[in-house]
Amino acid sequence: MRVSLSLAAATIALALGSNAFAGPGEDLAAAQKCSKCHTATTTKKGPSWASVADKYKGKADASDKLFTYLKTGGKMSDGDDHKKVEAADADIKALVAVVLASK
Ligand code: HEC
């Protein structure tokens, strides 16, 4: 009984906590210190990634837009340039996927 219960708990943790397991996107976010200004769910200096995901929900070009934004350091609403991500395209795409999967 105890074994199956903890197995069930582990399964739930896996299902809910995919962000807790680092992949290339999470690694890059950590290396680039995105967390200085962003978290998944709360607004810091920048918007929460959940709110970004919400803003782009249903938009087919969301990944491309955010990829270009991060790759080139897009303009922010206050006119400054956003932090530019220096990394391999595939890793930036993985990072965009992490952002868009946030909720
Ligand atoms: C120095 C603070 C800072 C850092 C570091 C930073 N951001 Fe941001 N980010 C912002 C701010 C502020 C905005 C809101 C821009 C605006 O108002 O247009 C933003 C917006 C965004 C957006 C939304 C763009 C949109 O079109 O709505 C994404 C995605 C994003 N950041 C991802 C990242 C990632 C990934 C990193 C790490 C590589 C990162 N940011 C690092 C401050 C930061």
mmCIF file of N, CA, C and O in Angstrom, residues 2-101:
data_model
loop_
_atom_site.group_PDB
_atom_site.id
_atom_site.type_symbol
_atom_site.label_atom_id
_atom_site.label_comp_id
_atom_site.label_asym_id
_atom_site.label_seq_id
_atom_site.Cartn_x
_atom_site.Cartn_y
_atom_site.Cartn_z
ATOM 1 N N ARG A 2 1.820 1.267 0.926
ATOM 2 C CA ARG A 2 2.662 2.461 1.017
ATOM 3 C C ARG A 2 3.418 2.694 -0.308
ATOM 4 O O ARG A 2 3.525 3.808 -0.778
ATOM 5 N N VAL A 3 3.883 1.571 -0.874
ATOM 6 C CA VAL A 3 4.651 1.682 -2.115
ATOM 7 C C VAL A 3 3.781 2.262 -3.228
ATOM 8 O O VAL A 3 4.174 3.201 -3.916
ATOM 9 N N SER A 4 2.569 1.739 -3.365
ATOM 10 C CA SER A 4 1.748 2.203 -4.482
ATOM 11 C C SER A 4 1.326 3.657 -4.263
ATOM 12 O O SER A 4 1.199 4.416 -5.205
ATOM 13 N N LEU A 5 1.145 4.038 -2.999
ATOM 14 C CA LEU A 5 0.800 5.436 -2.740
ATOM 15 C C LEU A 5 1.918 6.380 -3.168
ATOM 16 O O LEU A 5 1.672 7.394 -3.811
ATOM 17 N N SER A 6 3.141 6.034 -2.799
ATOM 18 C CA SER A 6 4.223 6.950 -3.147
ATOM 19 C C SER A 6 4.468 6.923 -4.651
ATOM 20 O O SER A 6 4.858 7.915 -5.250
ATOM 21 N N LEU A 7 4.177 5.786 -5.273
ATOM 22 C CA LEU A 7 4.270 5.726 -6.734
ATOM 23 C C LEU A 7 3.261 6.679 -7.353
ATOM 24 O O LEU A 7 3.574 7.442 -8.269
ATOM 25 N N ALA A 8 2.056 6.658 -6.807
ATOM 26 C CA ALA A 8 1.016 7.540 -7.329
ATOM 27 C C ALA A 8 1.437 8.997 -7.147
ATOM 28 O O ALA A 8 1.277 9.819 -8.043
ATOM 29 N N ALA A 9 2.003 9.303 -5.986
ATOM 30 C CA ALA A 9 2.440 10.674 -5.727
ATOM 31 C C ALA A 9 3.525 11.083 -6.718
ATOM 32 O O ALA A 9 3.515 12.203 -7.238
ATOM 33 N N ALA A 10 4.426 10.167 -6.998
ATOM 34 C CA ALA A 10 5.498 10.477 -7.934
ATOM 35 C C ALA A 10 4.939 10.718 -9.330
ATOM 36 O O ALA A 10 5.390 11.614 -10.049
ATOM 37 N N THR A 11 3.937 9.920 -9.687
ATOM 38 C CA THR A 11 3.329 10.088 -11.014
ATOM 39 C C THR A 11 2.668 11.451 -11.115
ATOM 40 O O THR A 11 2.798 12.159 -12.112
ATOM 41 N N ILE A 12 1.961 11.842 -10.060
ATOM 42 C CA ILE A 12 1.303 13.149 -10.070
ATOM 43 C C ILE A 12 2.347 14.261 -10.133
ATOM 44 O O ILE A 12 2.206 15.208 -10.910
ATOM 45 N N ALA A 13 3.401 14.098 -9.353
ATOM 46 C CA ALA A 13 4.447 15.116 -9.369
ATOM 47 C C ALA A 13 5.036 15.253 -10.771
ATOM 48 O O ALA A 13 5.282 16.354 -11.249
ATOM 49 N N LEU A 14 5.209 14.133 -11.432
ATOM 50 C CA LEU A 14 5.738 14.156 -12.798
ATOM 51 C C LEU A 14 4.771 14.870 -13.742
ATOM 52 O O LEU A 14 5.167 15.683 -14.561
ATOM 53 N N ALA A 15 3.493 14.557 -13.585
ATOM 54 C CA ALA A 15 2.495 15.124 -14.487
ATOM 55 C C ALA A 15 2.380 16.633 -14.275
ATOM 56 O O ALA A 15 2.239 17.394 -15.225
ATOM 57 N N LEU A 16 2.432 17.068 -13.034
ATOM 58 C CA LEU A 16 2.225 18.489 -12.733
ATOM 59 C C LEU A 16 3.502 19.299 -12.862
ATOM 60 O O LEU A 16 3.459 20.473 -13.176
ATOM 61 N N GLY A 17 4.618 18.658 -12.559
ATOM 62 C CA GLY A 17 5.819 19.439 -12.337
ATOM 63 C C GLY A 17 6.831 19.357 -13.452
ATOM 64 O O GLY A 17 8.030 19.344 -13.187
ATOM 65 N N SER A 18 6.377 19.351 -14.699
ATOM 66 C CA SER A 18 7.360 19.182 -15.767
ATOM 67 C C SER A 18 8.423 20.277 -15.720
ATOM 68 O O SER A 18 9.558 20.058 -16.094
ATOM 69 N N ASN A 19 8.041 21.460 -15.203
ATOM 70 C CA ASN A 19 9.028 22.541 -15.126
ATOM 71 C C ASN A 19 10.107 22.285 -14.088
ATOM 72 O O ASN A 19 11.134 22.940 -14.096
ATOM 73 N N ALA A 20 9.831 21.362 -13.170
ATOM 74 C CA ALA A 20 10.810 21.097 -12.119
ATOM 75 C C ALA A 20 11.972 20.268 -12.647
ATOM 76 O O ALA A 20 12.999 20.152 -12.008
ATOM 77 N N PHE A 21 11.809 19.714 -13.829
ATOM 78 C CA PHE A 21 12.867 18.872 -14.384
ATOM 79 C C PHE A 21 13.543 19.620 -15.520
ATOM 80 O O PHE A 21 12.942 19.887 -16.547
ATOM 81 N N ALA A 22 14.782 19.957 -15.306
ATOM 82 C CA ALA A 22 15.464 20.844 -16.234
ATOM 83 C C ALA A 22 15.702 20.195 -17.585
ATOM 84 O O ALA A 22 16.156 19.060 -17.674
ATOM 85 N N GLY A 23 15.367 20.889 -18.633
ATOM 86 C CA GLY A 23 15.721 20.534 -19.994
ATOM 87 C C GLY A 23 16.575 21.661 -20.540
ATOM 88 O O GLY A 23 16.929 22.574 -19.788
ATOM 89 N N PRO A 24 16.885 21.637 -21.834
ATOM 90 C CA PRO A 24 17.740 22.681 -22.410
ATOM 91 C C PRO A 24 17.146 24.082 -22.250
ATOM 92 O O PRO A 24 17.885 25.040 -22.030
ATOM 93 N N GLY A 25 15.823 24.202 -22.348
ATOM 94 C CA GLY A 25 15.187 25.513 -22.190
ATOM 95 C C GLY A 25 15.376 26.065 -20.794
ATOM 96 O O GLY A 25 15.762 27.221 -20.606
ATOM 97 N N GLU A 26 15.148 25.217 -19.790
ATOM 98 C CA GLU A 26 15.314 25.654 -18.402
ATOM 99 C C GLU A 26 16.780 25.965 -18.106
ATOM 100 O O GLU A 26 17.088 26.922 -17.392
ATOM 101 N N ASP A 27 17.663 25.142 -18.658
ATOM 102 C CA ASP A 27 19.095 25.376 -18.442
ATOM 103 C C ASP A 27 19.503 26.737 -18.984
ATOM 104 O O ASP A 27 20.241 27.483 -18.341
ATOM 105 N N LEU A 28 19.003 27.054 -20.158
ATOM 106 C CA LEU A 28 19.355 28.319 -20.790
ATOM 107 C C LEU A 28 18.769 29.485 -19.993
ATOM 108 O O LEU A 28 19.441 30.497 -19.772
ATOM 109 N N ALA A 29 17.541 29.328 -19.537
ATOM 110 C CA ALA A 29 16.918 30.374 -18.726
ATOM 111 C C ALA A 29 17.758 30.642 -17.479
ATOM 112 O O ALA A 29 17.972 31.793 -17.094
ATOM 113 N N ALA A 30 18.243 29.576 -16.873
ATOM 114 C CA ALA A 30 19.059 29.736 -15.671
ATOM 115 C C ALA A 30 20.387 30.404 -16.024
ATOM 116 O O ALA A 30 20.827 31.343 -15.352
ATOM 117 N N ALA A 31 21.014 29.940 -17.113
ATOM 118 C CA ALA A 31 22.313 30.478 -17.502
ATOM 119 C C ALA A 31 22.207 31.955 -17.887
ATOM 120 O O ALA A 31 23.127 32.731 -17.651
ATOM 121 N N GLN A 32 21.071 32.324 -18.471
ATOM 122 C CA GLN A 32 20.906 33.700 -18.945
ATOM 123 C C GLN A 32 20.302 34.607 -17.875
ATOM 124 O O GLN A 32 20.021 35.775 -18.135
ATOM 125 N N LYS A 33 20.044 34.030 -16.708
ATOM 126 C CA LYS A 33 19.507 34.801 -15.595
ATOM 127 C C LYS A 33 18.189 35.511 -15.935
ATOM 128 O O LYS A 33 17.947 36.632 -15.498
ATOM 129 N N CYS A 34 17.355 34.854 -16.707
ATOM 130 C CA CYS A 34 16.037 35.408 -16.996
ATOM 131 C C CYS A 34 15.276 35.652 -15.701
ATOM 132 O O CYS A 34 14.448 36.562 -15.617
ATOM 133 N N SER A 35 15.589 34.843 -14.683
ATOM 134 C CA SER A 35 14.839 34.921 -13.430
ATOM 135 C C SER A 35 15.111 36.218 -12.669
ATOM 136 O O SER A 35 14.434 36.512 -11.702
ATOM 137 N N LYS A 36 16.112 36.977 -13.111
ATOM 138 C CA LYS A 36 16.289 38.303 -12.531
ATOM 139 C C LYS A 36 15.027 39.140 -12.741
ATOM 140 O O LYS A 36 14.684 39.978 -11.923
ATOM 141 N N CYS A 37 14.381 38.930 -13.856
ATOM 142 C CA CYS A 37 13.222 39.758 -14.211
ATOM 143 C C CYS A 37 11.935 38.969 -14.439
ATOM 144 O O CYS A 37 10.880 39.570 -14.577
ATOM 145 N N HIS A 38 12.033 37.654 -14.540
ATOM 146 C CA HIS A 38 10.839 36.857 -14.834
ATOM 147 C C HIS A 38 10.750 35.664 -13.899
ATOM 148 O O HIS A 38 11.768 35.079 -13.545
ATOM 149 N N THR A 39 9.537 35.297 -13.564
ATOM 150 C CA THR A 39 9.290 33.962 -13.030
ATOM 151 C C THR A 39 8.152 33.374 -13.871
ATOM 152 O O THR A 39 7.545 34.089 -14.680
ATOM 153 N N ALA A 40 7.870 32.110 -13.664
ATOM 154 C CA ALA A 40 6.808 31.473 -14.449
ATOM 155 C C ALA A 40 5.466 32.123 -14.152
ATOM 156 O O ALA A 40 4.665 32.347 -15.056
ATOM 157 N N THR A 41 5.234 32.457 -12.888
ATOM 158 C CA THR A 41 3.861 32.824 -12.523
ATOM 159 C C THR A 41 3.690 34.192 -11.877
ATOM 160 O O THR A 41 2.562 34.628 -11.703
ATOM 161 N N THR A 42 4.782 34.868 -11.504
ATOM 162 C CA THR A 42 4.575 36.168 -10.868
ATOM 163 C C THR A 42 5.271 37.274 -11.666
ATOM 164 O O THR A 42 6.294 37.044 -12.304
ATOM 165 N N THR A 43 4.695 38.464 -11.611
ATOM 166 C CA THR A 43 5.269 39.601 -12.312
ATOM 167 C C THR A 43 6.418 40.169 -11.489
ATOM 168 O O THR A 43 6.251 40.464 -10.319
ATOM 169 N N LYS A 44 7.583 40.250 -12.098
ATOM 170 C CA LYS A 44 8.695 40.932 -11.449
ATOM 171 C C LYS A 44 8.938 42.197 -12.254
ATOM 172 O O LYS A 44 8.027 42.971 -12.492
ATOM 173 N N LYS A 45 10.180 42.390 -12.686
ATOM 174 C CA LYS A 45 10.448 43.503 -13.589
ATOM 175 C C LYS A 45 9.761 43.252 -14.937
ATOM 176 O O LYS A 45 9.232 44.156 -15.563
ATOM 177 N N GLY A 46 9.779 42.009 -15.346
ATOM 178 C CA GLY A 46 9.101 41.613 -16.579
ATOM 179 C C GLY A 46 7.841 40.823 -16.261
ATOM 180 O O GLY A 46 7.629 40.420 -15.123
ATOM 181 N N PRO A 47 7.019 40.608 -17.286
ATOM 182 C CA PRO A 47 5.773 39.860 -17.083
ATOM 183 C C PRO A 47 6.049 38.390 -16.765
ATOM 184 O O PRO A 47 7.084 37.865 -17.144
ATOM 185 N N SER A 48 5.128 37.754 -16.036
ATOM 186 C CA SER A 48 5.275 36.318 -15.794
ATOM 187 C C SER A 48 5.163 35.593 -17.133
ATOM 188 O O SER A 48 4.492 36.054 -18.054
ATOM 189 N N TRP A 49 5.863 34.484 -17.218
ATOM 190 C CA TRP A 49 5.798 33.736 -18.470
ATOM 191 C C TRP A 49 4.406 33.172 -18.705
ATOM 192 O O TRP A 49 3.978 33.004 -19.831
ATOM 193 N N ALA A 50 3.680 32.910 -17.631
ATOM 194 C CA ALA A 50 2.301 32.456 -17.798
ATOM 195 C C ALA A 50 1.485 33.532 -18.512
ATOM 196 O O ALA A 50 0.674 33.237 -19.394
ATOM 197 N N SER A 51 1.729 34.808 -18.166
ATOM 198 C CA SER A 51 0.957 35.866 -18.817
ATOM 199 C C SER A 51 1.397 36.054 -20.265
ATOM 200 O O SER A 51 0.601 36.400 -21.131
ATOM 201 N N VAL A 52 2.679 35.808 -20.526
ATOM 202 C CA VAL A 52 3.153 35.848 -21.918
ATOM 203 C C VAL A 52 2.484 34.721 -22.706
ATOM 204 O O VAL A 52 1.974 34.930 -23.821
ATOM 205 N N ALA A 53 2.461 33.524 -22.120
ATOM 206 C CA ALA A 53 1.835 32.379 -22.786
ATOM 207 C C ALA A 53 0.371 32.687 -23.079
ATOM 208 O O ALA A 53 -0.145 32.374 -24.161
ATOM 209 N N ASP A 54 -0.275 33.343 -22.128
ATOM 210 C CA ASP A 54 -1.675 33.699 -22.282
ATOM 211 C C ASP A 54 -1.864 34.689 -23.432
ATOM 212 O O ASP A 54 -2.758 34.557 -24.256
ATOM 213 N N LYS A 55 -0.976 35.694 -23.458
ATOM 214 C CA LYS A 55 -1.040 36.725 -24.490
ATOM 215 C C LYS A 55 -0.906 36.123 -25.889
ATOM 216 O O LYS A 55 -1.543 36.572 -26.827
ATOM 217 N N TYR A 56 -0.067 35.085 -25.997
ATOM 218 C CA TYR A 56 0.198 34.507 -27.319
ATOM 219 C C TYR A 56 -0.630 33.265 -27.602
ATOM 220 O O TYR A 56 -0.460 32.631 -28.630
ATOM 221 N N LYS A 57 -1.525 32.937 -26.674
ATOM 222 C CA LYS A 57 -2.308 31.720 -26.840
ATOM 223 C C LYS A 57 -3.094 31.757 -28.150
ATOM 224 O O LYS A 57 -3.718 32.768 -28.473
ATOM 225 N N GLY A 58 -3.027 30.667 -28.913
ATOM 226 C CA GLY A 58 -3.802 30.584 -30.142
ATOM 227 C C GLY A 58 -3.174 31.311 -31.319
ATOM 228 O O GLY A 58 -3.715 31.300 -32.407
ATOM 229 N N LYS A 59 -2.034 31.978 -31.096
ATOM 230 C CA LYS A 59 -1.381 32.669 -32.205
ATOM 231 C C LYS A 59 -0.359 31.729 -32.848
ATOM 232 O O LYS A 59 0.589 31.287 -32.197
ATOM 233 N N ALA A 60 -0.555 31.452 -34.099
ATOM 234 C CA ALA A 60 0.267 30.466 -34.785
ATOM 235 C C ALA A 60 1.724 30.904 -34.866
ATOM 236 O O ALA A 60 2.629 30.073 -34.871
ATOM 237 N N ASP A 61 1.956 32.213 -34.906
ATOM 238 C CA ASP A 61 3.329 32.699 -35.081
ATOM 239 C C ASP A 61 4.010 33.019 -33.752
ATOM 240 O O ASP A 61 5.062 33.653 -33.730
ATOM 241 N N ALA A 62 3.402 32.594 -32.645
ATOM 242 C CA ALA A 62 3.938 32.943 -31.330
ATOM 243 C C ALA A 62 5.400 32.507 -31.172
ATOM 244 O O ALA A 62 6.252 33.301 -30.764
ATOM 245 N N SER A 63 5.694 31.247 -31.522
ATOM 246 C CA SER A 63 7.057 30.747 -31.320
ATOM 247 C C SER A 63 8.056 31.536 -32.158
ATOM 248 O O SER A 63 9.130 31.902 -31.681
ATOM 249 N N ASP A 64 7.673 31.806 -33.418
ATOM 250 C CA ASP A 64 8.583 32.545 -34.302
ATOM 251 C C ASP A 64 8.828 33.949 -33.775
ATOM 252 O O ASP A 64 9.960 34.442 -33.753
ATOM 253 N N LYS A 65 7.758 34.594 -33.340
ATOM 254 C CA LYS A 65 7.870 35.960 -32.827
ATOM 255 C C LYS A 65 8.790 36.019 -31.625
ATOM 256 O O LYS A 65 9.689 36.861 -31.538
ATOM 257 N N LEU A 66 8.548 35.130 -30.665
ATOM 258 C CA LEU A 66 9.338 35.162 -29.436
ATOM 259 C C LEU A 66 10.768 34.726 -29.699
ATOM 260 O O LEU A 66 11.706 35.218 -29.068
ATOM 261 N N PHE A 67 10.937 33.812 -30.641
ATOM 262 C CA PHE A 67 12.283 33.405 -31.005
ATOM 263 C C PHE A 67 13.066 34.628 -31.515
ATOM 264 O O PHE A 67 14.178 34.913 -31.057
ATOM 265 N N THR A 68 12.474 35.372 -32.436
ATOM 266 C CA THR A 68 13.143 36.559 -32.986
ATOM 267 C C THR A 68 13.366 37.608 -31.903
ATOM 268 O O THR A 68 14.428 38.238 -31.834
ATOM 269 N N TYR A 69 12.368 37.766 -31.045
ATOM 270 C CA TYR A 69 12.452 38.738 -29.950
ATOM 271 C C TYR A 69 13.666 38.448 -29.062
ATOM 272 O O TYR A 69 14.438 39.340 -28.732
ATOM 273 N N LEU A 70 13.838 37.167 -28.714
ATOM 274 C CA LEU A 70 14.936 36.806 -27.817
ATOM 275 C C LEU A 70 16.270 36.764 -28.555
ATOM 276 O O LEU A 70 17.304 37.145 -28.018
ATOM 277 N N LYS A 71 16.234 36.301 -29.785
ATOM 278 C CA LYS A 71 17.473 36.171 -30.561
ATOM 279 C C LYS A 71 18.068 37.546 -30.878
ATOM 280 O O LYS A 71 19.281 37.735 -30.867
ATOM 281 N N THR A 72 17.203 38.509 -31.175
ATOM 282 C CA THR A 72 17.689 39.817 -31.618
ATOM 283 C C THR A 72 17.610 40.880 -30.530
ATOM 284 O O THR A 72 18.139 41.975 -30.709
ATOM 285 N N GLY A 73 16.940 40.571 -29.421
ATOM 286 C CA GLY A 73 16.764 41.589 -28.397
ATOM 287 C C GLY A 73 15.741 42.611 -28.839
ATOM 288 O O GLY A 73 16.069 43.739 -29.193
ATOM 289 N N GLY A 74 14.463 42.196 -28.852
ATOM 290 C CA GLY A 74 13.380 43.034 -29.376
ATOM 291 C C GLY A 74 13.153 44.291 -28.555
ATOM 292 O O GLY A 74 13.640 44.415 -27.435
ATOM 293 N N LYS A 75 12.421 45.212 -29.145
ATOM 294 C CA LYS A 75 12.082 46.458 -28.453
ATOM 295 C C LYS A 75 10.995 46.213 -27.425
ATOM 296 O O LYS A 75 9.991 45.580 -27.701
ATOM 297 N N MET A 76 11.181 46.759 -26.240
ATOM 298 C CA MET A 76 10.164 46.642 -25.216
ATOM 299 C C MET A 76 9.260 47.865 -25.277
ATOM 300 O O MET A 76 9.572 48.853 -25.936
ATOM 301 N N SER A 77 8.148 47.794 -24.545
ATOM 302 C CA SER A 77 7.175 48.881 -24.642
ATOM 303 C C SER A 77 7.739 50.202 -24.123
ATOM 304 O O SER A 77 7.257 51.268 -24.494
ATOM 305 N N ASP A 78 8.768 50.161 -23.282
ATOM 306 C CA ASP A 78 9.351 51.420 -22.811
ATOM 307 C C ASP A 78 10.452 51.927 -23.758
ATOM 308 O O ASP A 78 11.121 52.920 -23.464
ATOM 309 N N GLY A 79 10.633 51.241 -24.886
ATOM 310 C CA GLY A 79 11.592 51.720 -25.885
ATOM 311 C C GLY A 79 12.983 51.129 -25.740
ATOM 312 O O GLY A 79 13.797 51.222 -26.654
ATOM 313 N N ASP A 80 13.274 50.520 -24.596
ATOM 314 C CA ASP A 80 14.574 49.869 -24.422
ATOM 315 C C ASP A 80 14.595 48.530 -25.160
ATOM 316 O O ASP A 80 13.545 47.988 -25.485
ATOM 317 N N ASP A 81 15.780 48.015 -25.382
ATOM 318 C CA ASP A 81 15.898 46.691 -25.975
ATOM 319 C C ASP A 81 15.815 45.628 -24.890
ATOM 320 O O ASP A 81 16.405 45.780 -23.822
ATOM 321 N N HIS A 82 15.103 44.574 -25.178
ATOM 322 C CA HIS A 82 15.073 43.442 -24.256
ATOM 323 C C HIS A 82 16.419 42.721 -24.307
ATOM 324 O O HIS A 82 17.134 42.813 -25.310
ATOM 325 N N LYS A 83 16.728 42.029 -23.247
ATOM 326 C CA LYS A 83 17.947 41.228 -23.215
ATOM 327 C C LYS A 83 18.005 40.294 -24.421
ATOM 328 O O LYS A 83 17.032 39.653 -24.778
ATOM 329 N N LYS A 84 19.176 40.263 -25.049
ATOM 330 C CA LYS A 84 19.384 39.410 -26.210
ATOM 331 C C LYS A 84 19.984 38.088 -25.738
ATOM 332 O O LYS A 84 20.879 38.087 -24.901
ATOM 333 N N VAL A 85 19.485 36.990 -26.261
ATOM 334 C CA VAL A 85 19.970 35.686 -25.818
ATOM 335 C C VAL A 85 21.025 35.170 -26.797
ATOM 336 O O VAL A 85 20.729 34.973 -27.970
ATOM 337 N N GLU A 86 22.229 35.012 -26.303
ATOM 338 C CA GLU A 86 23.311 34.474 -27.134
ATOM 339 C C GLU A 86 23.370 32.971 -26.917
ATOM 340 O O GLU A 86 23.923 32.510 -25.935
ATOM 341 N N ALA A 87 22.760 32.219 -27.827
ATOM 342 C CA ALA A 87 22.764 30.764 -27.683
ATOM 343 C C ALA A 87 22.407 30.146 -29.022
ATOM 344 O O ALA A 87 22.021 30.859 -29.955
ATOM 345 N N ALA A 88 22.552 28.834 -29.099
ATOM 346 C CA ALA A 88 22.198 28.121 -30.328
ATOM 347 C C ALA A 88 20.695 28.263 -30.580
ATOM 348 O O ALA A 88 19.902 28.299 -29.638
ATOM 349 N N ASP A 89 20.310 28.349 -31.858
ATOM 350 C CA ASP A 89 18.900 28.513 -32.210
ATOM 351 C C ASP A 89 18.027 27.456 -31.549
ATOM 352 O O ASP A 89 16.958 27.762 -31.040
ATOM 353 N N ALA A 90 18.504 26.216 -31.563
ATOM 354 C CA ALA A 90 17.688 25.123 -31.012
ATOM 355 C C ALA A 90 17.427 25.340 -29.526
ATOM 356 O O ALA A 90 16.341 25.052 -29.028
ATOM 357 N N ASP A 91 18.433 25.881 -28.829
ATOM 358 C CA ASP A 91 18.258 26.115 -27.395
ATOM 359 C C ASP A 91 17.304 27.282 -27.151
ATOM 360 O O ASP A 91 16.499 27.252 -26.220
ATOM 361 N N ILE A 92 17.401 28.306 -27.993
ATOM 362 C CA ILE A 92 16.476 29.430 -27.843
ATOM 363 C C ILE A 92 15.047 28.955 -28.098
ATOM 364 O O ILE A 92 14.117 29.323 -27.380
ATOM 365 N N LYS A 93 14.890 28.077 -29.092
ATOM 366 C CA LYS A 93 13.551 27.534 -29.366
ATOM 367 C C LYS A 93 13.028 26.741 -28.176
ATOM 368 O O LYS A 93 11.846 26.819 -27.843
ATOM 369 N N ALA A 94 13.928 25.982 -27.542
ATOM 370 C CA ALA A 94 13.517 25.213 -26.366
ATOM 371 C C ALA A 94 13.082 26.168 -25.252
ATOM 372 O O ALA A 94 12.106 25.918 -24.533
ATOM 373 N N LEU A 95 13.795 27.289 -25.142
ATOM 374 C CA LEU A 95 13.464 28.295 -24.121
ATOM 375 C C LEU A 95 12.096 28.907 -24.417
ATOM 376 O O LEU A 95 11.271 29.072 -23.511
ATOM 377 N N VAL A 96 11.843 29.229 -25.676
ATOM 378 C CA VAL A 96 10.532 29.776 -26.064
ATOM 379 C C VAL A 96 9.430 28.781 -25.721
ATOM 380 O O VAL A 96 8.374 29.153 -25.210
ATOM 381 N N ALA A 97 9.718 27.492 -25.965
ATOM 382 C CA ALA A 97 8.717 26.467 -25.660
ATOM 383 C C ALA A 97 8.414 26.443 -24.164
ATOM 384 O O ALA A 97 7.261 26.285 -23.758
ATOM 385 N N VAL A 98 9.457 26.633 -23.344
ATOM 386 C CA VAL A 98 9.248 26.658 -21.890
ATOM 387 C C VAL A 98 8.352 27.842 -21.524
ATOM 388 O O VAL A 98 7.401 27.716 -20.750
ATOM 389 N N VAL A 99 8.655 29.006 -22.117
ATOM 390 C CA VAL A 99 7.847 30.199 -21.823
ATOM 391 C C VAL A 99 6.392 29.955 -22.213
ATOM 392 O O VAL A 99 5.468 30.177 -21.416
ATOM 393 N N LEU A 100 6.182 29.458 -23.422
ATOM 394 C CA LEU A 100 4.818 29.305 -23.927
ATOM 395 C C LEU A 100 4.060 28.190 -23.221
ATOM 396 O O LEU A 100 2.845 28.140 -23.275
ATOM 397 N N ALA A 101 4.796 27.287 -22.556
ATOM 398 C CA ALA A 101 4.128 26.197 -21.830
ATOM 399 C C ALA A 101 3.820 26.597 -20.397
ATOM 400 O O ALA A 101 3.239 25.823 -19.647
#
